[in-house]
XYZ file of C-alpha atoms in Angstrom:
398
model
C 0.154 0.106 0.079
C 1.036 3.587 -0.351
C 1.748 4.510 -4.148
C -1.692 5.826 -4.782
C -1.407 8.430 -1.758
C -0.295 11.314 -3.902
C -1.313 13.698 -1.397
C -2.898 13.806 2.294
C -6.427 13.019 2.836
C -8.598 15.631 4.399
C -8.680 15.732 8.349
C -11.451 16.147 10.435
C -12.205 16.010 14.099
C -15.000 14.361 16.343
C -15.354 15.327 19.789
C -17.672 13.105 21.796
C -19.832 14.532 25.007
C -21.219 11.545 26.293
C -23.943 12.901 28.806
C -27.684 13.333 28.217
C -30.674 14.143 30.401
C -32.129 10.647 30.006
C -31.447 7.769 27.797
C -34.068 7.282 24.975
C -35.325 3.694 24.426
C -34.080 3.544 20.987
C -30.530 5.082 21.506
C -27.604 2.848 20.911
C -24.969 5.501 21.151
C -22.384 5.819 23.966
C -24.641 8.238 26.177
C -25.048 8.385 29.843
C -27.768 9.995 31.774
C -26.507 13.022 34.035
C -26.774 12.165 37.658
C -24.713 14.597 39.621
C -23.990 17.237 37.214
C -21.560 17.375 34.306
C -17.739 17.742 35.271
C -17.115 20.362 32.471
C -13.619 21.482 33.519
C -12.326 17.961 34.295
C -13.882 16.499 30.968
C -12.212 19.541 28.984
C -8.860 18.707 30.721
C -9.216 15.202 29.427
C -10.177 15.947 25.974
C -7.000 18.358 25.800
C -4.869 15.609 27.036
C -6.263 13.168 24.681
C -6.030 15.649 21.732
C -2.247 16.374 22.656
C -1.516 12.550 22.436
C -3.404 12.479 19.018
C -1.151 15.576 17.841
C 2.065 13.650 18.784
C 0.802 10.761 16.701
C 0.521 13.338 13.847
C 3.883 15.075 14.325
C 5.790 13.128 11.736
C 3.348 13.917 9.036
C 2.876 17.270 7.120
C 0.507 19.463 9.127
C -3.267 19.217 7.731
C -5.916 21.904 8.716
C -9.195 20.694 10.246
C -11.880 20.961 7.626
C -14.652 20.188 9.863
C -14.955 19.693 13.821
C -18.339 17.779 15.059
C -19.104 18.114 18.672
C -21.536 15.211 19.214
C -23.266 13.053 21.979
C -25.002 12.443 24.273
C -26.125 16.264 24.279
C -23.352 18.684 23.970
C -25.827 21.394 24.362
C -25.880 20.478 28.165
C -22.325 22.268 27.865
C -22.075 25.961 28.813
C -21.105 28.408 26.211
C -17.818 29.111 28.167
C -16.957 25.339 27.918
C -17.526 25.228 24.295
C -15.430 28.469 23.868
C -12.555 26.852 25.802
C -12.808 23.696 23.620
C -12.742 25.582 20.384
C -9.881 28.103 21.497
C -7.877 24.969 22.598
C -8.202 23.406 19.195
C -7.127 26.784 17.644
C -4.065 26.695 19.519
C -3.129 23.016 18.414
C -4.480 23.000 14.616
C -4.895 25.201 11.834
C -8.608 25.482 10.661
C -9.571 25.681 7.086
C -11.033 29.079 6.289
C -14.509 27.741 5.625
C -14.422 25.016 8.402
C -17.792 23.527 9.470
C -17.987 23.476 13.200
C -21.314 21.159 14.260
C -22.674 20.979 17.615
C -25.571 18.666 18.409
C -28.411 19.842 20.431
C -31.495 18.719 22.249
C -34.640 21.001 21.577
C -35.685 20.187 25.244
C -32.667 21.869 26.859
C -32.123 25.077 25.096
C -30.690 28.030 26.934
C -30.450 31.232 25.022
C -27.070 32.199 26.845
C -25.349 28.767 25.749
C -26.523 29.138 22.379
C -25.069 32.710 22.094
C -21.694 31.542 23.649
C -21.679 28.794 21.005
C -22.110 31.248 18.034
C -19.395 33.382 19.741
C -17.145 30.381 20.239
C -17.343 29.736 16.469
C -20.156 27.089 16.246
C -21.746 27.626 12.666
C -23.822 24.563 12.477
C -26.372 22.924 14.736
C -27.723 19.540 14.543
C -31.095 19.113 16.309
C -32.428 15.851 17.359
C -36.038 16.648 16.804
C -37.377 12.998 15.786
C -40.880 13.991 15.651
C -43.139 16.937 16.096
C -46.187 14.889 17.325
C -46.817 15.052 21.205
C -47.862 11.167 21.446
C -45.234 10.202 19.392
C -42.645 12.067 21.391
C -43.895 10.501 24.407
C -43.393 6.979 22.889
C -39.971 7.765 21.889
C -39.022 9.050 25.439
C -38.087 12.229 24.301
C -37.945 15.067 26.947
C -38.955 17.928 24.499
C -42.167 19.165 23.004
C -43.038 20.328 19.542
C -43.058 23.980 20.751
C -39.640 23.353 22.351
C -38.457 22.512 19.060
C -39.576 25.452 17.422
C -38.323 27.699 20.044
C -35.095 25.967 19.617
C -34.546 26.824 16.039
C -35.753 30.431 16.710
C -33.138 30.907 19.590
C -30.335 29.343 17.250
C -31.293 31.978 14.367
C -31.471 34.608 16.799
C -27.805 33.817 18.032
C -26.688 33.937 14.435
C -26.387 30.239 13.676
C -28.473 29.825 10.243
C -26.999 26.458 9.236
C -29.326 24.056 10.999
C -29.909 20.358 10.773
C -33.117 18.323 11.941
C -32.952 14.791 12.694
C -36.307 13.421 11.863
C -37.372 9.589 12.007
C -40.175 7.923 10.307
C -41.942 4.507 10.562
C -42.637 5.224 14.163
C -44.814 3.527 16.772
C -48.444 4.017 15.733
C -47.476 6.389 12.527
C -49.488 6.336 9.402
C -48.959 7.957 6.009
C -50.901 10.994 7.124
C -49.082 11.573 10.439
C -45.816 10.921 8.722
C -46.593 13.623 6.286
C -47.692 15.946 8.778
C -44.494 15.504 10.725
C -42.306 16.087 7.756
C -44.397 19.141 6.524
C -44.065 20.629 10.190
C -40.370 20.054 10.117
C -39.806 21.654 6.798
C -41.627 24.584 7.914
C -38.968 25.350 10.109
C -36.981 25.985 7.217
C -33.783 24.011 8.183
C -30.929 23.850 5.819
C -30.549 19.996 6.043
C -32.713 17.297 6.983
C -31.661 13.841 8.149
C -34.797 11.587 7.479
C -34.153 8.137 8.409
C -36.395 4.892 9.633
C -36.555 3.905 13.125
C -34.581 0.830 13.525
C -34.428 -1.303 16.650
C -30.838 -1.647 17.828
C -29.325 -4.368 19.905
C -28.901 -3.600 23.755
C -31.668 -0.764 23.628
C -35.111 -0.769 25.646
C -36.873 -0.904 22.421
C -35.126 -3.968 21.285
C -35.679 -5.662 24.560
C -39.546 -4.766 24.421
C -40.278 -3.792 20.717
C -43.127 -1.194 20.003
C -45.616 -1.788 17.444
C -44.208 -0.472 14.361
C -45.677 0.143 10.762
C -45.388 -3.029 8.618
C -42.807 -3.065 6.038
C -45.063 -1.966 3.104
C -46.327 0.981 5.132
C -42.841 1.942 6.145
C -41.803 1.968 2.525
C -44.942 3.936 1.545
C -43.967 6.470 4.120
C -40.218 6.745 2.902
C -41.461 7.238 -0.713
C -43.892 9.955 0.192
C -41.282 11.780 2.403
C -38.704 11.508 -0.503
C -41.180 13.028 -2.778
C -42.077 15.904 -0.307
C -38.327 16.616 0.389
C -37.525 17.064 -3.246
C -40.546 19.146 -3.876
C -39.309 21.464 -1.114
C -35.829 21.650 -2.700
C -33.967 19.147 -0.445
C -31.554 17.106 -2.584
C -30.955 13.678 -1.346
C -27.173 13.056 -1.463
C -26.914 10.027 0.963
C -29.111 7.457 2.102
C -30.899 9.475 4.903
C -29.249 12.934 4.245
C -31.158 15.707 2.276
C -29.715 19.319 1.754
C -30.653 22.616 0.411
C -28.108 23.813 -2.240
C -24.814 24.276 -0.438
C -25.543 22.780 2.819
C -24.322 19.259 2.515
C -22.680 18.001 5.690
C -18.769 18.449 5.344
C -18.110 16.368 8.230
C -20.270 13.208 7.255
C -19.170 13.866 3.728
C -15.541 13.240 4.908
C -16.519 9.919 6.598
C -18.287 8.760 3.486
C -15.375 9.741 1.272
C -13.153 7.699 3.553
C -11.042 10.776 4.694
C -9.087 10.889 8.063
C -10.540 11.951 11.138
C -9.360 12.284 14.971
C -11.683 10.862 17.621
C -11.538 12.403 21.210
C -13.797 11.975 24.144
C -15.302 8.712 25.809
C -15.880 6.247 23.157
C -14.903 8.282 20.239
C -13.527 6.668 17.136
C -10.657 7.833 14.830
C -9.163 7.002 11.474
C -5.754 7.884 10.488
C -3.602 7.075 7.322
C -0.032 7.157 7.953
C 1.903 9.433 5.739
C 5.160 7.144 5.283
C 3.564 3.688 4.703
C -0.062 4.690 3.763
C -1.320 2.037 6.579
C -4.680 2.916 7.863
C -5.284 2.569 11.577
C -8.482 2.892 13.593
C -8.367 3.992 17.439
C -11.252 3.831 19.730
C -11.434 5.494 23.222
C -12.575 4.252 26.603
C -16.418 4.394 26.619
C -17.134 5.235 30.383
C -16.914 8.783 31.166
C -15.141 8.423 34.442
C -12.713 5.873 33.258
C -11.854 7.919 30.314
C -11.172 11.197 32.448
C -8.991 9.051 34.923
C -7.135 7.627 32.080
C -6.519 10.989 30.427
C -4.792 12.338 33.546
C -1.398 11.162 32.249
C -1.957 9.759 28.796
C 1.811 9.020 28.636
C 1.663 6.289 30.994
C 0.417 3.333 29.300
C -1.670 2.263 32.535
C -3.528 5.398 31.928
C -4.057 5.149 28.009
C -7.623 6.568 27.117
C -7.245 4.177 24.058
C -9.404 0.972 24.378
C -8.352 -0.384 21.148
C -6.176 0.209 17.936
C -5.814 -1.849 15.029
C -4.534 -1.429 11.544
C -7.034 -2.245 8.598
C -6.075 -5.266 5.962
C -6.585 -4.830 2.363
C -9.931 -6.544 2.720
C -10.968 -4.401 5.541
C -9.957 -1.360 3.567
C -12.333 -2.527 0.672
C -15.206 -3.524 2.973
C -15.046 0.046 4.942
C -14.660 1.956 1.727
C -17.576 -0.002 0.215
C -19.650 0.516 3.308
C -19.287 4.197 3.409
C -19.015 5.267 -0.471
C -22.057 3.499 -1.441
C -24.091 5.408 0.977
C -23.510 8.388 -1.370
C -26.168 9.026 -4.127
C -23.254 10.343 -6.609
C -20.984 7.410 -5.985
C -17.223 7.669 -6.780
C -14.631 6.912 -9.215
C -11.725 4.536 -9.214
C -9.404 7.547 -8.442
C -11.519 8.191 -5.363
C -10.918 4.565 -4.403
C -7.287 4.352 -4.866
C -6.626 7.942 -3.278
C -8.589 7.002 -0.214
C -7.377 3.395 0.645
C -3.971 3.063 -1.363
C -5.074 0.008 -3.033
C -5.415 -0.560 -6.788
C -8.981 -0.251 -8.511
C -8.605 -3.812 -9.515
C -9.741 -4.758 -5.891
C -13.070 -3.399 -6.713
C -13.712 -5.498 -9.837
C -15.202 -8.699 -8.083
C -17.379 -7.039 -5.992
C -18.831 -4.672 -8.862
C -19.275 -7.245 -11.166
C -21.429 -9.196 -8.673
C -23.386 -5.798 -7.651
C -23.902 -5.056 -11.155
C -25.411 -8.374 -11.922
C -27.830 -7.804 -9.006
C -28.834 -4.391 -10.395
C -27.354 -2.761 -7.287
C -24.877 -0.455 -8.852
C -24.653 1.486 -12.346
C -21.704 2.975 -14.202
C -21.759 6.725 -15.082
C -19.746 6.710 -18.467
C -20.539 10.469 -19.136
C -18.982 11.539 -16.088
C -15.931 9.167 -16.027
C -15.322 5.814 -17.357
C -14.566 4.425 -14.140
C -17.484 6.362 -12.075
C -19.853 3.985 -10.358
C -22.956 4.707 -8.024
C -25.503 2.844 -6.219
C -28.886 2.464 -7.992
C -32.338 3.106 -6.346
C -32.269 -0.566 -5.590
C -28.768 -0.411 -4.238
C -29.723 2.181 -1.768
C -32.534 0.359 -0.632
C -30.867 -2.696 -0.247
C -27.244 -1.241 0.957
C -26.608 -4.507 3.159
C -26.979 -6.629 0.035
C -24.527 -4.270 -1.897
C -21.972 -4.190 0.822
C -22.137 -8.056 0.857
C -20.758 -8.018 -2.703
C -17.535 -6.724 -1.359
C -17.095 -8.911 1.708
C -15.416 -12.406 2.110
């Protein structure tokens, strides 16, 4: 590996804030209900220790500016504006930021503080992602959400008043008790808030969640499909372009941070349970690193990251050629526009010949299509491929 890395891959940063007010029954993220308050200062100290260790790993490679920063959770909006300012100021002392850097913070509409939001904007946050999930009172209650529809509307208004106009709303469909009319009303009310981006995705029952243990009554597959198709049509009519399986954006508002994941770029991950991916400049080897999941264990481990006994890293592994092929396919085939052979070679360091067996199998199943007019090597998932992504990715697995 290595000959195809003609230039460094883009570099992004993910920061995980693991606390939330209450664990939702469908959530399988690394989040923990607040019990005795959030140790803001101790956690920020830990983040900086973690980040300094990551910077040392980058020291031998050419410096790369951060193209995006994503502060996710949990509920990062539980942190004060001053905490987010301290975080971003600390990042600026360690990294150059791209002139158009995208800085996203996730927020829960049920915990909106005007002073917090003003502080986020002043600190440099220029994009908010709000977990609305639904605007129907009964559905919100079934989902265990702590906010109301009015809370969501107020949150959007507060964000705009603070100067943050690039706003994503997370909205789920095929929810307990939901029919076509209710799903339409949910989506139309969400679009009425005029977000720049919508993440519109089906509720899935993930292992180790309360919903998985005690499943609610969900729409049958035919109804779920009808809800999805209705939603796609409504979003297109409203000017939202589908550019990824569940991501829809107004012109110029695609999420750069997520695009870096899907294009198989590099990213650092700091915080409890965070994941990172880095490509070595000298060898082209790609390594993934995961941090300790439990917040207290993570904070304690970061007190001296240079002692192996206190390493916040829980696991690190180098991707094999097969891993690279599968992970690239898993990410890139989520994109409606697809990719080219050059994209694959640049992102993995592998020859495009590694793609051929999987592409031949996927084409035979009608899951991918060539884009000859764009580039002889360009390919993208078909509508069938997007609908049956697991089958498409399966073509590239051993």
